[in-house]
Coordinates of N, CA and C in Angstrom, one line a residue:
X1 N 0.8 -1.2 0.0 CA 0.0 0.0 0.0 C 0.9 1.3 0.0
X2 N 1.6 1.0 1.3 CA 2.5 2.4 0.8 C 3.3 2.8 -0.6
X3 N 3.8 1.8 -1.1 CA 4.1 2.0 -2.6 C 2.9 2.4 -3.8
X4 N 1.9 2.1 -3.4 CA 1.0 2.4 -4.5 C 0.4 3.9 -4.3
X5 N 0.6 4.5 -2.8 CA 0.1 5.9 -2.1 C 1.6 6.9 -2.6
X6 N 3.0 6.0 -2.8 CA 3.8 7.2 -3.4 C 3.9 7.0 -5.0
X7 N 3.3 6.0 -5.4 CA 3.2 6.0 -7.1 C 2.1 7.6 -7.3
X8 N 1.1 7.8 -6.5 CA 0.2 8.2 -6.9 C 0.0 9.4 -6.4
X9 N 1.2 9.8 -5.6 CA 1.7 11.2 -5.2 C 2.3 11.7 -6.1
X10 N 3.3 10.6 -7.1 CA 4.0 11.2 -7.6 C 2.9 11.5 -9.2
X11 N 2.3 10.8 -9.6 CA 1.8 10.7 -10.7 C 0.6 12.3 -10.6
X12 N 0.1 12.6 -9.2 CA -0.5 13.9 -9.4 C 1.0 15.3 -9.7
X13 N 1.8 15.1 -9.0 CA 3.0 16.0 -9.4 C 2.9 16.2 -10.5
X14 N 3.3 14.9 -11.3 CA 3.7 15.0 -12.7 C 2.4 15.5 -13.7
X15 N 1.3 14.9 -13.5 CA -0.1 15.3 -14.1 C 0.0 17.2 -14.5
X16 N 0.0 17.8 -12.8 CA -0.4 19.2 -12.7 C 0.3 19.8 -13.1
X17 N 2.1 19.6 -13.1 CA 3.3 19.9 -13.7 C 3.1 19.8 -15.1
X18 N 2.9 18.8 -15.8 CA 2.4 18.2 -17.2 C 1.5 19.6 -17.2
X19 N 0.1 19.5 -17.0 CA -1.4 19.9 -17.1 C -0.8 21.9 -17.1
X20 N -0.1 22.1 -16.4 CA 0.1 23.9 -16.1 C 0.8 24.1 -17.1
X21 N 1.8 23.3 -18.1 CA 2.7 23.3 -18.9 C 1.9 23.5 -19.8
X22 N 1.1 22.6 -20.1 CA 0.7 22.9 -21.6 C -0.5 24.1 -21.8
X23 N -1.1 24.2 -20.4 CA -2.0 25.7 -19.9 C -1.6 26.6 -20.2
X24 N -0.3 26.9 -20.0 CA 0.3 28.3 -19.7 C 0.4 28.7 -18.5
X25 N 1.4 30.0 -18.1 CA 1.3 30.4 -17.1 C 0.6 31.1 -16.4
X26 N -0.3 32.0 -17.0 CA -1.8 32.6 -16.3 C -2.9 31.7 -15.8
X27 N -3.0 30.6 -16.8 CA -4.1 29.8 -16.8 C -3.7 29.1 -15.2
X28 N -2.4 28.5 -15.5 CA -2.0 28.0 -14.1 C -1.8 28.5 -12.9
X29 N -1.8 29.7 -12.9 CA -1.8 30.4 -11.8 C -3.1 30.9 -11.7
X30 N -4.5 31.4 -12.5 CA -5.7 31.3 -12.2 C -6.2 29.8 -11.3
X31 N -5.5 28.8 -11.6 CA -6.2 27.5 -10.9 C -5.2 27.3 -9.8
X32 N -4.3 27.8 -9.6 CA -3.7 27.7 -8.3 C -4.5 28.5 -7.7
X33 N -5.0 30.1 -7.4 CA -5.5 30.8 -7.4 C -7.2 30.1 -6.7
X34 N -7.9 29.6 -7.6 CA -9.0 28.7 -7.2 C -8.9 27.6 -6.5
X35 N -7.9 27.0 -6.5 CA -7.7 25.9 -5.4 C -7.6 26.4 -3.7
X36 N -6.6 27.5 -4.0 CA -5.8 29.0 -2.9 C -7.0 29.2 -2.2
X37 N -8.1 29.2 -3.0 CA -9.6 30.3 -2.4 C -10.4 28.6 -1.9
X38 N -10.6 27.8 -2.7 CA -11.9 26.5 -2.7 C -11.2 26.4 -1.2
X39 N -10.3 25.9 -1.1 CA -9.5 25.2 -0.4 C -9.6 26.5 1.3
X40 N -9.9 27.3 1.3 CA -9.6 28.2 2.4 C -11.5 28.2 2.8
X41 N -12.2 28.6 2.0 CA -13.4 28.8 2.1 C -13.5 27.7 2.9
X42 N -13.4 26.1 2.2 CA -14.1 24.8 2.5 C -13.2 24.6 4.4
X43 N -12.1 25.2 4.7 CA -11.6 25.2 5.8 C -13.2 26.0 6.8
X44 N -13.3 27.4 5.9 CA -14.1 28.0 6.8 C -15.4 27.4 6.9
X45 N -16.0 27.6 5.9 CA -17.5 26.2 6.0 C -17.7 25.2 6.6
X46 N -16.3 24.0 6.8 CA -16.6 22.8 7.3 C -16.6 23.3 8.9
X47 N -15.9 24.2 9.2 CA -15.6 24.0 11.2 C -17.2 25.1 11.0
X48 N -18.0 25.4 10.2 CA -19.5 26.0 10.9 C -20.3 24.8 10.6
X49 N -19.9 23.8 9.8 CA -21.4 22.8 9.4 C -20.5 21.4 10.2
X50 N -20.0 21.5 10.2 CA -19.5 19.6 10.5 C -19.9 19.3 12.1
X51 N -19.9 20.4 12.6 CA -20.8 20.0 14.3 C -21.8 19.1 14.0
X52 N -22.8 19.7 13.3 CA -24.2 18.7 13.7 C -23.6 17.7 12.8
X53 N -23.0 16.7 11.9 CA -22.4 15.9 11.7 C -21.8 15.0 12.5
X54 N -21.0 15.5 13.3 CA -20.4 15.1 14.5 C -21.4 14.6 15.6
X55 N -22.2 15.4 15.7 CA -23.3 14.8 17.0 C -24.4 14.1 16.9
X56 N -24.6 13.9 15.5 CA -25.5 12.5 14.5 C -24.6 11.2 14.8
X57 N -23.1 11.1 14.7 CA -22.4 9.6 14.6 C -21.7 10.0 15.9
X58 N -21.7 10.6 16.8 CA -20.9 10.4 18.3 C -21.6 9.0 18.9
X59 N -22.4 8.8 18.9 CA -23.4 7.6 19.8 C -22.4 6.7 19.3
X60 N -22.9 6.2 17.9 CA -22.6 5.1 17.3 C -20.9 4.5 17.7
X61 N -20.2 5.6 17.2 CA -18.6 5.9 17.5 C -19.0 5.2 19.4
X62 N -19.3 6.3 20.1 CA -18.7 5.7 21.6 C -19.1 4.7 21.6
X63 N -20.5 4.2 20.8 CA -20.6 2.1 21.5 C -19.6 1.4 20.9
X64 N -18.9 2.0 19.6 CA -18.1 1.1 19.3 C -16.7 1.0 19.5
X65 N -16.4 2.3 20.4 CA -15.4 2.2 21.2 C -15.1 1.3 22.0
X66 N -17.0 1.6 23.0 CA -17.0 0.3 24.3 C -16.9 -1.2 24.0
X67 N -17.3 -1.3 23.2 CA -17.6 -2.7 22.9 C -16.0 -3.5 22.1
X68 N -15.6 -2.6 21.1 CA -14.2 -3.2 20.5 C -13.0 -2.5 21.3
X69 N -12.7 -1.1 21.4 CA -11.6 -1.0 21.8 C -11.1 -0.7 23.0
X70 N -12.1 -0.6 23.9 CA -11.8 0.1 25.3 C -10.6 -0.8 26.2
X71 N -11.6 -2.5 26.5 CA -10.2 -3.4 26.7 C -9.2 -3.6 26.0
X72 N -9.0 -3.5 24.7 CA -7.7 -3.6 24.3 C -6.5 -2.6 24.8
X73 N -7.2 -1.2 24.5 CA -7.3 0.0 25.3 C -6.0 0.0 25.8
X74 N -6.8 -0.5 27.2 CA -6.7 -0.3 28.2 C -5.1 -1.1 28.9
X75 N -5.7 -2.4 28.0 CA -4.9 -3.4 28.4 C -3.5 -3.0 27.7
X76 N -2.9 -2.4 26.7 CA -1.6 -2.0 26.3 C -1.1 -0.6 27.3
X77 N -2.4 -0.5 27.3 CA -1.6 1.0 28.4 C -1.1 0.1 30.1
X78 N -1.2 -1.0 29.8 CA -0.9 -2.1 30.9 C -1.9 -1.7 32.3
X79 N -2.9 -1.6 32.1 CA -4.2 -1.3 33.3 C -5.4 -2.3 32.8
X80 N -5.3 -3.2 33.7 CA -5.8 -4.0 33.8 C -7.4 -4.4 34.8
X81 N -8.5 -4.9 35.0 CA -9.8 -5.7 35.9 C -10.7 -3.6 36.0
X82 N -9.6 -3.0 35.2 CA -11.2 -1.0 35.4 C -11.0 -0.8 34.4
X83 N -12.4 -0.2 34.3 CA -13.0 0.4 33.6 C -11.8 1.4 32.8
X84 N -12.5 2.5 31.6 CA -11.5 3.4 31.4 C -12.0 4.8 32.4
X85 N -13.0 4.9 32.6 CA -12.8 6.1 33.9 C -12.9 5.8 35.1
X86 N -12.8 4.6 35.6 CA -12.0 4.3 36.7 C -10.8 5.0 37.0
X87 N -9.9 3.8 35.9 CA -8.4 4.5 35.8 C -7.8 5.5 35.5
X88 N -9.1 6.3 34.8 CA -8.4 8.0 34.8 C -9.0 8.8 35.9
X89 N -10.1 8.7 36.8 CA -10.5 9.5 37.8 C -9.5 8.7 38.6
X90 N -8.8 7.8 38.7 CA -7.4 7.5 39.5 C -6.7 8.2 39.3
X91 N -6.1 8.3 37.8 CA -4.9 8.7 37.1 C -5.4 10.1 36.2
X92 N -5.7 11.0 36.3 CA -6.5 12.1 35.3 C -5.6 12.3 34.2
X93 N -3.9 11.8 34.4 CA -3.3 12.2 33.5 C -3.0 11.3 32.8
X94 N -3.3 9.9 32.4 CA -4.2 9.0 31.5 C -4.2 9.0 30.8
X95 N -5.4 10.1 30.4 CA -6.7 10.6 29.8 C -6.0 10.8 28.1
X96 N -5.0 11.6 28.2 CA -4.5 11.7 26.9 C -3.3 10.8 26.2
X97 N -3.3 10.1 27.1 CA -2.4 8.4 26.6 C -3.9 7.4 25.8
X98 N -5.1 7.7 26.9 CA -5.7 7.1 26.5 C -6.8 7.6 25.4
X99 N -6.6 8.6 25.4 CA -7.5 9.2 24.0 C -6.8 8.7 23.0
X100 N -5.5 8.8 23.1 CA -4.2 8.5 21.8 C -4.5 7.2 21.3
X101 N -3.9 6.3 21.9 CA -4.3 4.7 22.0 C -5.7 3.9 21.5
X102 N -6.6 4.9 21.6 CA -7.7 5.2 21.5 C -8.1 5.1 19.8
X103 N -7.7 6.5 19.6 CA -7.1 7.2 17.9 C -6.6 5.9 17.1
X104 N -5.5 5.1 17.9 CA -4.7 4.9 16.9 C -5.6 3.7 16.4
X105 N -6.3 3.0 17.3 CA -6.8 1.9 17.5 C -7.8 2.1 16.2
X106 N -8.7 3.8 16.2 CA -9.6 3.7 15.1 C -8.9 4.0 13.8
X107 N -7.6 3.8 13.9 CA -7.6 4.0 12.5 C -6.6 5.7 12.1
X108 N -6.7 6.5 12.9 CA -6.2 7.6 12.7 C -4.3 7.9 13.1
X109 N -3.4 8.1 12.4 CA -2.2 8.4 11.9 C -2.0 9.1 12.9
X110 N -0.8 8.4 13.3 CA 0.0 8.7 14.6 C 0.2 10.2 15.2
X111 N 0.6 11.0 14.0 CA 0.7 12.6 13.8 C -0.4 13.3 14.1
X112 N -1.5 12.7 13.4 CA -2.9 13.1 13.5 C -3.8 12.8 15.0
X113 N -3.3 11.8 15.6 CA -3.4 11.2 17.2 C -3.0 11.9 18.4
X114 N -1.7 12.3 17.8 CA -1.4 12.8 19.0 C -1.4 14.6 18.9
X115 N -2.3 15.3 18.2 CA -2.4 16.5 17.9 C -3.8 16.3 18.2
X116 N -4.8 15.5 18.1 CA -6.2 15.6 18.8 C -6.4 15.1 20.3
X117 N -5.4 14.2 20.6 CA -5.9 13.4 21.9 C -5.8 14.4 22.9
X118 N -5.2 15.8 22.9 CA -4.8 16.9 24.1 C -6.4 17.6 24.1
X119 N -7.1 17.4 22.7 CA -8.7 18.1 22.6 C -9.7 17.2 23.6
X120 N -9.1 15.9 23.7 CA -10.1 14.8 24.2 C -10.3 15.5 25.5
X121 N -8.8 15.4 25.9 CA -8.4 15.4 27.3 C -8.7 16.8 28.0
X122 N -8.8 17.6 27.2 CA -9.7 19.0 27.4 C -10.6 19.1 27.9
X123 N -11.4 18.1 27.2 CA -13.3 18.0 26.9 C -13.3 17.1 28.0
X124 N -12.8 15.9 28.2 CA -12.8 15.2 29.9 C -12.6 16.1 30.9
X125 N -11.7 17.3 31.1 CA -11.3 17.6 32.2 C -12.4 18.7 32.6
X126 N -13.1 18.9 31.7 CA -14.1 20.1 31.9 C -15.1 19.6 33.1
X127 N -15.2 18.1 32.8 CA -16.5 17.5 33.8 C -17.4 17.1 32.7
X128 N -17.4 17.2 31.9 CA -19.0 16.9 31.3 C -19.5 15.8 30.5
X129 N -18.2 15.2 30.8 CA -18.5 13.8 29.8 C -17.4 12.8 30.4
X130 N -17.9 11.3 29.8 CA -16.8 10.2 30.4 C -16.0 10.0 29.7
X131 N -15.3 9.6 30.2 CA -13.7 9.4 29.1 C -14.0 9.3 27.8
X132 N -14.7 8.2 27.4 CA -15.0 7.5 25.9 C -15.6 8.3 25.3
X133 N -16.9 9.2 25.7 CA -17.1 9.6 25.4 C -16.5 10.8 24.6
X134 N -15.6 11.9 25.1 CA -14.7 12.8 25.6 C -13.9 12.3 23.7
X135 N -13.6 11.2 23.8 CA -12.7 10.3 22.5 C -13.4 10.5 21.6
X136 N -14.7 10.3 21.7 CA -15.7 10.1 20.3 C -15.5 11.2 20.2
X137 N -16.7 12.0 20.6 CA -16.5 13.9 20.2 C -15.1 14.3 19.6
X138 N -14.1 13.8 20.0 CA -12.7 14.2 19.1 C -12.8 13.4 18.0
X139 N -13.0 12.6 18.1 CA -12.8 11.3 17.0 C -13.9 12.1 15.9
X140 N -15.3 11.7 16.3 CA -16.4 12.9 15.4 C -16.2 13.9 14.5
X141 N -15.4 14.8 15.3 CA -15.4 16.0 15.0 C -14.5 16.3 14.3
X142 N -13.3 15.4 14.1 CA -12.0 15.6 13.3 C -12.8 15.0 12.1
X143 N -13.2 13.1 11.9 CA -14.0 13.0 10.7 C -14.8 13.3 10.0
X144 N -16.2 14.7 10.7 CA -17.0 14.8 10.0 C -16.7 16.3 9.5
X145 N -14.9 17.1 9.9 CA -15.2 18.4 9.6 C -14.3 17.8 8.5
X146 N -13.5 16.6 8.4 CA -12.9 16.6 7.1 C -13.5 15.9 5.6
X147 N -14.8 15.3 5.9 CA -15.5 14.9 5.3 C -16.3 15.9 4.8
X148 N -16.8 17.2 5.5 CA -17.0 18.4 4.9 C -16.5 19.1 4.1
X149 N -15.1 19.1 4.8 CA -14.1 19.9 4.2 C -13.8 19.5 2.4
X150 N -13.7 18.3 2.1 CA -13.8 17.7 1.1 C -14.5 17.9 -0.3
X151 N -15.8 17.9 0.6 CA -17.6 18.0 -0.2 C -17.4 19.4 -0.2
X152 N -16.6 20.4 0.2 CA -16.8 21.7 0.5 C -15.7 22.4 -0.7
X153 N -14.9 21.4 -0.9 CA -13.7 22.3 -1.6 C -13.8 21.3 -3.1
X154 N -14.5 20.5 -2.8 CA -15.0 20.0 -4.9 C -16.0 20.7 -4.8
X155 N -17.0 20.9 -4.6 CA -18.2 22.0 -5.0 C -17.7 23.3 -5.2
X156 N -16.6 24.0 -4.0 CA -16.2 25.2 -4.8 C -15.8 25.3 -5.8
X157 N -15.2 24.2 -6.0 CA -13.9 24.0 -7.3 C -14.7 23.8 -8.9
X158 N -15.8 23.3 -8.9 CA -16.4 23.1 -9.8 C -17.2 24.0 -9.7
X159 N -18.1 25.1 -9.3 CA -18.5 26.0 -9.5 C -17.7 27.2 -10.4
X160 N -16.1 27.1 -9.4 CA -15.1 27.9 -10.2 C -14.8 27.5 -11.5
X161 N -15.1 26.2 -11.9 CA -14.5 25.8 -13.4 C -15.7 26.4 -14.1
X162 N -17.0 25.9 -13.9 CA -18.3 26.5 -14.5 C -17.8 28.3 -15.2
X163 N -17.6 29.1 -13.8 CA -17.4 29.9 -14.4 C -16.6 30.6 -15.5
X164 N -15.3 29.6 -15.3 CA -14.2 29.9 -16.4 C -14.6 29.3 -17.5
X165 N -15.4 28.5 -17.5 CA -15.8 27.7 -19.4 C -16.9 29.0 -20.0
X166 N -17.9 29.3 -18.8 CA -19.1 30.2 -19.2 C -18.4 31.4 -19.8
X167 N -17.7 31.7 -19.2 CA -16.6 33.0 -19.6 C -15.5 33.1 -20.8
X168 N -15.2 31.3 -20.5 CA -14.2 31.4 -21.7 C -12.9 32.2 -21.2
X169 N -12.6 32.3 -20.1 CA -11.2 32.6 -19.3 C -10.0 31.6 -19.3
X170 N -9.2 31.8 -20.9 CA -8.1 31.7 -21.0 C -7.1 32.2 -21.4
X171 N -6.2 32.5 -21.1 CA -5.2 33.2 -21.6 C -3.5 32.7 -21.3
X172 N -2.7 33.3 -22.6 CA -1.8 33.0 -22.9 C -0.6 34.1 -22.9
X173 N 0.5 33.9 -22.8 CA 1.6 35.0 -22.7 C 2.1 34.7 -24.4
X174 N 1.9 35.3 -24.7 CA 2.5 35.3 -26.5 C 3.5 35.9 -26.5
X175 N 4.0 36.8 -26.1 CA 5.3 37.4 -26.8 C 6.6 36.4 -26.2
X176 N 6.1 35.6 -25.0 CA 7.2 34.9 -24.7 C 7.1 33.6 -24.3
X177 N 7.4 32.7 -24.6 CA 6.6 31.6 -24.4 C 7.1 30.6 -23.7
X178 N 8.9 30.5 -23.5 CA 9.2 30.4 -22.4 C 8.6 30.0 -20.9
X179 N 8.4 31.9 -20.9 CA 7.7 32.3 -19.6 C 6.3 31.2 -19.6
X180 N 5.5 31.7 -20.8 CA 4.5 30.9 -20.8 C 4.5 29.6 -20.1
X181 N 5.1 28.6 -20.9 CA 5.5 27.2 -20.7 C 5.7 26.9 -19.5
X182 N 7.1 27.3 -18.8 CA 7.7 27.0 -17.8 C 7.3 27.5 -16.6
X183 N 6.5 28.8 -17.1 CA 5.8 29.5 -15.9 C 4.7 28.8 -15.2
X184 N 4.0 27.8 -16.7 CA 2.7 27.3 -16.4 C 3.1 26.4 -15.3
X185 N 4.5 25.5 -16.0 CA 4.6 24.1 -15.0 C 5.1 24.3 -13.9
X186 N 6.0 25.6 -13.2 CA 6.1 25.8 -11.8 C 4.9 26.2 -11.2
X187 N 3.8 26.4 -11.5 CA 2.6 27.0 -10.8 C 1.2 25.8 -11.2
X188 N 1.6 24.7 -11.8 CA 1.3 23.2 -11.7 C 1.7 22.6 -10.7
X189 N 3.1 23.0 -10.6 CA 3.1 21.6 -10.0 C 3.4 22.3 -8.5
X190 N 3.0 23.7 -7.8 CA 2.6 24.0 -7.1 C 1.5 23.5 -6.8
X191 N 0.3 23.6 -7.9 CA -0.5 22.8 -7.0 C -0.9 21.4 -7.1
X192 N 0.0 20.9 -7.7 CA 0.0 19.5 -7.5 C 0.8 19.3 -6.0
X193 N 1.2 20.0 -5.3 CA 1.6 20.0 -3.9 C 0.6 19.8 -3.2
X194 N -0.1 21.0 -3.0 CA -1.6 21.4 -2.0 C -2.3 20.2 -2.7
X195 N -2.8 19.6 -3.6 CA -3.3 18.6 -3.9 C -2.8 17.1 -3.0
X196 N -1.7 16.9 -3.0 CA -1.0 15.8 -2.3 C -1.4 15.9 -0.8
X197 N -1.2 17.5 -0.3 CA -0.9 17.8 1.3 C -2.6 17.5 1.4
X198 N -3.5 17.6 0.7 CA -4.7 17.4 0.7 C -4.6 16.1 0.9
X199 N -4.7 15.1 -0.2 CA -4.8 14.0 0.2 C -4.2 12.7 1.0
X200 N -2.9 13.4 1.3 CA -1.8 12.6 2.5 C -2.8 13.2 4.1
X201 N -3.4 14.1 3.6 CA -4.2 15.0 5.4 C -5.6 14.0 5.4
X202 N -6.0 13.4 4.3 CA -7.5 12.7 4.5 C -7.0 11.1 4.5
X203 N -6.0 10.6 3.7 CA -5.5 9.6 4.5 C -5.3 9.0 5.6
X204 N -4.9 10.2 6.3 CA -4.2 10.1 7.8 C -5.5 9.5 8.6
X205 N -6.8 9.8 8.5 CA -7.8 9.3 8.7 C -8.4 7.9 8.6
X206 N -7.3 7.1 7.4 CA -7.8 5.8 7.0 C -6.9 4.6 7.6
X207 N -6.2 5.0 8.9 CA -5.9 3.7 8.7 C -6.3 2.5 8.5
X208 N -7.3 2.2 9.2 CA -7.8 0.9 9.0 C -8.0 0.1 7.9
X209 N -7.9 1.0 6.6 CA -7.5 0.8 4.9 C -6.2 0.2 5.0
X210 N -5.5 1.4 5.3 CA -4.2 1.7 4.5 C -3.0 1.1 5.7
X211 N -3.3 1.2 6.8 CA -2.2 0.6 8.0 C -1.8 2.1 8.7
X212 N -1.8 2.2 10.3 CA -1.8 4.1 10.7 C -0.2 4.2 10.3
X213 N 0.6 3.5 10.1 CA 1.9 4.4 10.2 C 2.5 4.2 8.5
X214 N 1.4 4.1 7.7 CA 1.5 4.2 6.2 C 2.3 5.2 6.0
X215 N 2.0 6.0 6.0 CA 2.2 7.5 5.8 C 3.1 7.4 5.9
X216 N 4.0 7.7 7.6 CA 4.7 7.7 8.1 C 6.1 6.9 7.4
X217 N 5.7 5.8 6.7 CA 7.3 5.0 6.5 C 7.4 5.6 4.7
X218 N 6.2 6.3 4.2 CA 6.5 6.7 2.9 C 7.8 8.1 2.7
X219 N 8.4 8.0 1.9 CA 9.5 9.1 1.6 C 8.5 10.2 1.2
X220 N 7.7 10.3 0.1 CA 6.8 11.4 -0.4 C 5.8 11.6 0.6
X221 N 5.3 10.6 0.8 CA 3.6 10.6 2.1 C 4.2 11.3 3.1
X222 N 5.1 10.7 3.8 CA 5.8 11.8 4.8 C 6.2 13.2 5.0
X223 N 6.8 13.8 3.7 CA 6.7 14.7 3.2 C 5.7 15.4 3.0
X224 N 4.6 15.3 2.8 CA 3.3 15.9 2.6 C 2.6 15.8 3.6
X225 N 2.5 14.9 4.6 CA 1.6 14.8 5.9 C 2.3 16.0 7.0
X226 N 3.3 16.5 6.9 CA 3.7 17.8 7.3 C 2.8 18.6 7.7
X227 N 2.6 19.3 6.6 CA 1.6 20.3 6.3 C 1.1 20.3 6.7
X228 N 0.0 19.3 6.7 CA -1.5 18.8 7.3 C -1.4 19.3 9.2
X229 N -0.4 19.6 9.3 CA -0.9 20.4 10.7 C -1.1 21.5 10.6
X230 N -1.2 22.5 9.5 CA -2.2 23.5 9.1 C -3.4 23.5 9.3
X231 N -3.9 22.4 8.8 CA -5.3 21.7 8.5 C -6.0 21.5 9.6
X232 N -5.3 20.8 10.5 CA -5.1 20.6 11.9 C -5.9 22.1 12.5
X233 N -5.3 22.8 12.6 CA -5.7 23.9 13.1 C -7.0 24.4 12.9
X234 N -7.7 24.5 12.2 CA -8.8 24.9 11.5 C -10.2 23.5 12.1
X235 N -9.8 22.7 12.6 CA -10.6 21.6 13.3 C -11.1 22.0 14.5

């Protein structure tokens, strides 16, 4: 899997580098440009709609926390015959070992784990919820603002293309074409970057596909899941 995830990092590089080349340099920097904007909007959109998202599949998420991963849980963090808020109204500082462990267990990328489990541990310490719970609501809320985020930045993106066919917005550098050419493919394969950091940031979400430390052992994937604590932030 990891070889077929940096075949196909590398193969968007090469596409948008290709694709800006033969655009030109305006054209390619108009679609950097709309990716620059889809991509920032769909950040702002998803953290106002992905709540009630989140509080539709919280249930489901905590039963199947309790039921599949709480003893496993529990048992590698070597705590053994309690519950998990037993052991953290013992231990309160736990809480974000065991939100982690938690994470990793559903599936979510190590990097991506341990940059949410400090939110779990927040939301526990406040009082208002039980441990597991405290996990879901992180867990929720990371997958249904990136699942938003997603649906939020192809809808912009194709409304933006609408516009540019309706318009007929293309243009070309004629007197130099050089510039044209080479201008197009450095500002391709620009965003054949943001495209990658995009999809190494919605990966990080799959392990249970892909294996959580996929990413991680890739030379390109790696490289690109960087970023994604940008992304991070906006959650």
């Amino acid at each position: 899997m990891r070889f077929v995830i940096e075949a196909i990092l590398l193969i968007i590089i090469f596409y948008c580098t290709w694709h800006g080349f033969r655009r030109g340099a305006v054209n390619a920097l108009i679609n950097l440009a709309a990716i620059t904007v889809s991509l920032t909007a769909a950040l702002l959109l998803s953290g106002a709609v992905s709540g009630g998202a989140a509080y539709i599949i919280s249930p489901f998420v905590t039963g199947y926390i309790d039921s599949q991963y709480e003893e496993k849980v529990l048992q590698n963090m070597g705590i053994n015959d309690l519950g998990a808020d037993e052991a953290i109204s013992a231990e309160p500082e736990l809480m974000g070992e065991y939100a982690y462990e938690c994470m990793l267990a559903f599936g979510i990328n190590s990097d991506r784990a341990a940059h949410l489990s400090p939110r779990a541990a927040e939301i526990y310490d406040a009082g208002e919820t039980e441990a597991t719970q405290a996990v879901s609501d992180t867990i929720c809320g990371a997958f249904s603002f990136a699942l938003c985020m997603i649906l939020m930045f192809i809808i912009i993106m194709i409304f933006i293309s609408l516009i540019k066919q309706i318009f007929d917005l293309n243009f070309r550098i004629q007197d130099n074409v050089d510039l044209d050419l080479y201008g197009g493919a450095a500002f391709g394969c620009v965003s054949g970057f943001i495209y990658c950091i995009i999809l190494c940031w919605l990966l990080s979400f799959c392990g249970i596909i892909i294996g959580t430390d996929t990413l991680n052992d890739g030379l390109f994937s790696r490289f690109f899941l960087l970023p994604g604590t940008l992304i991070d932030m906006s959650i």
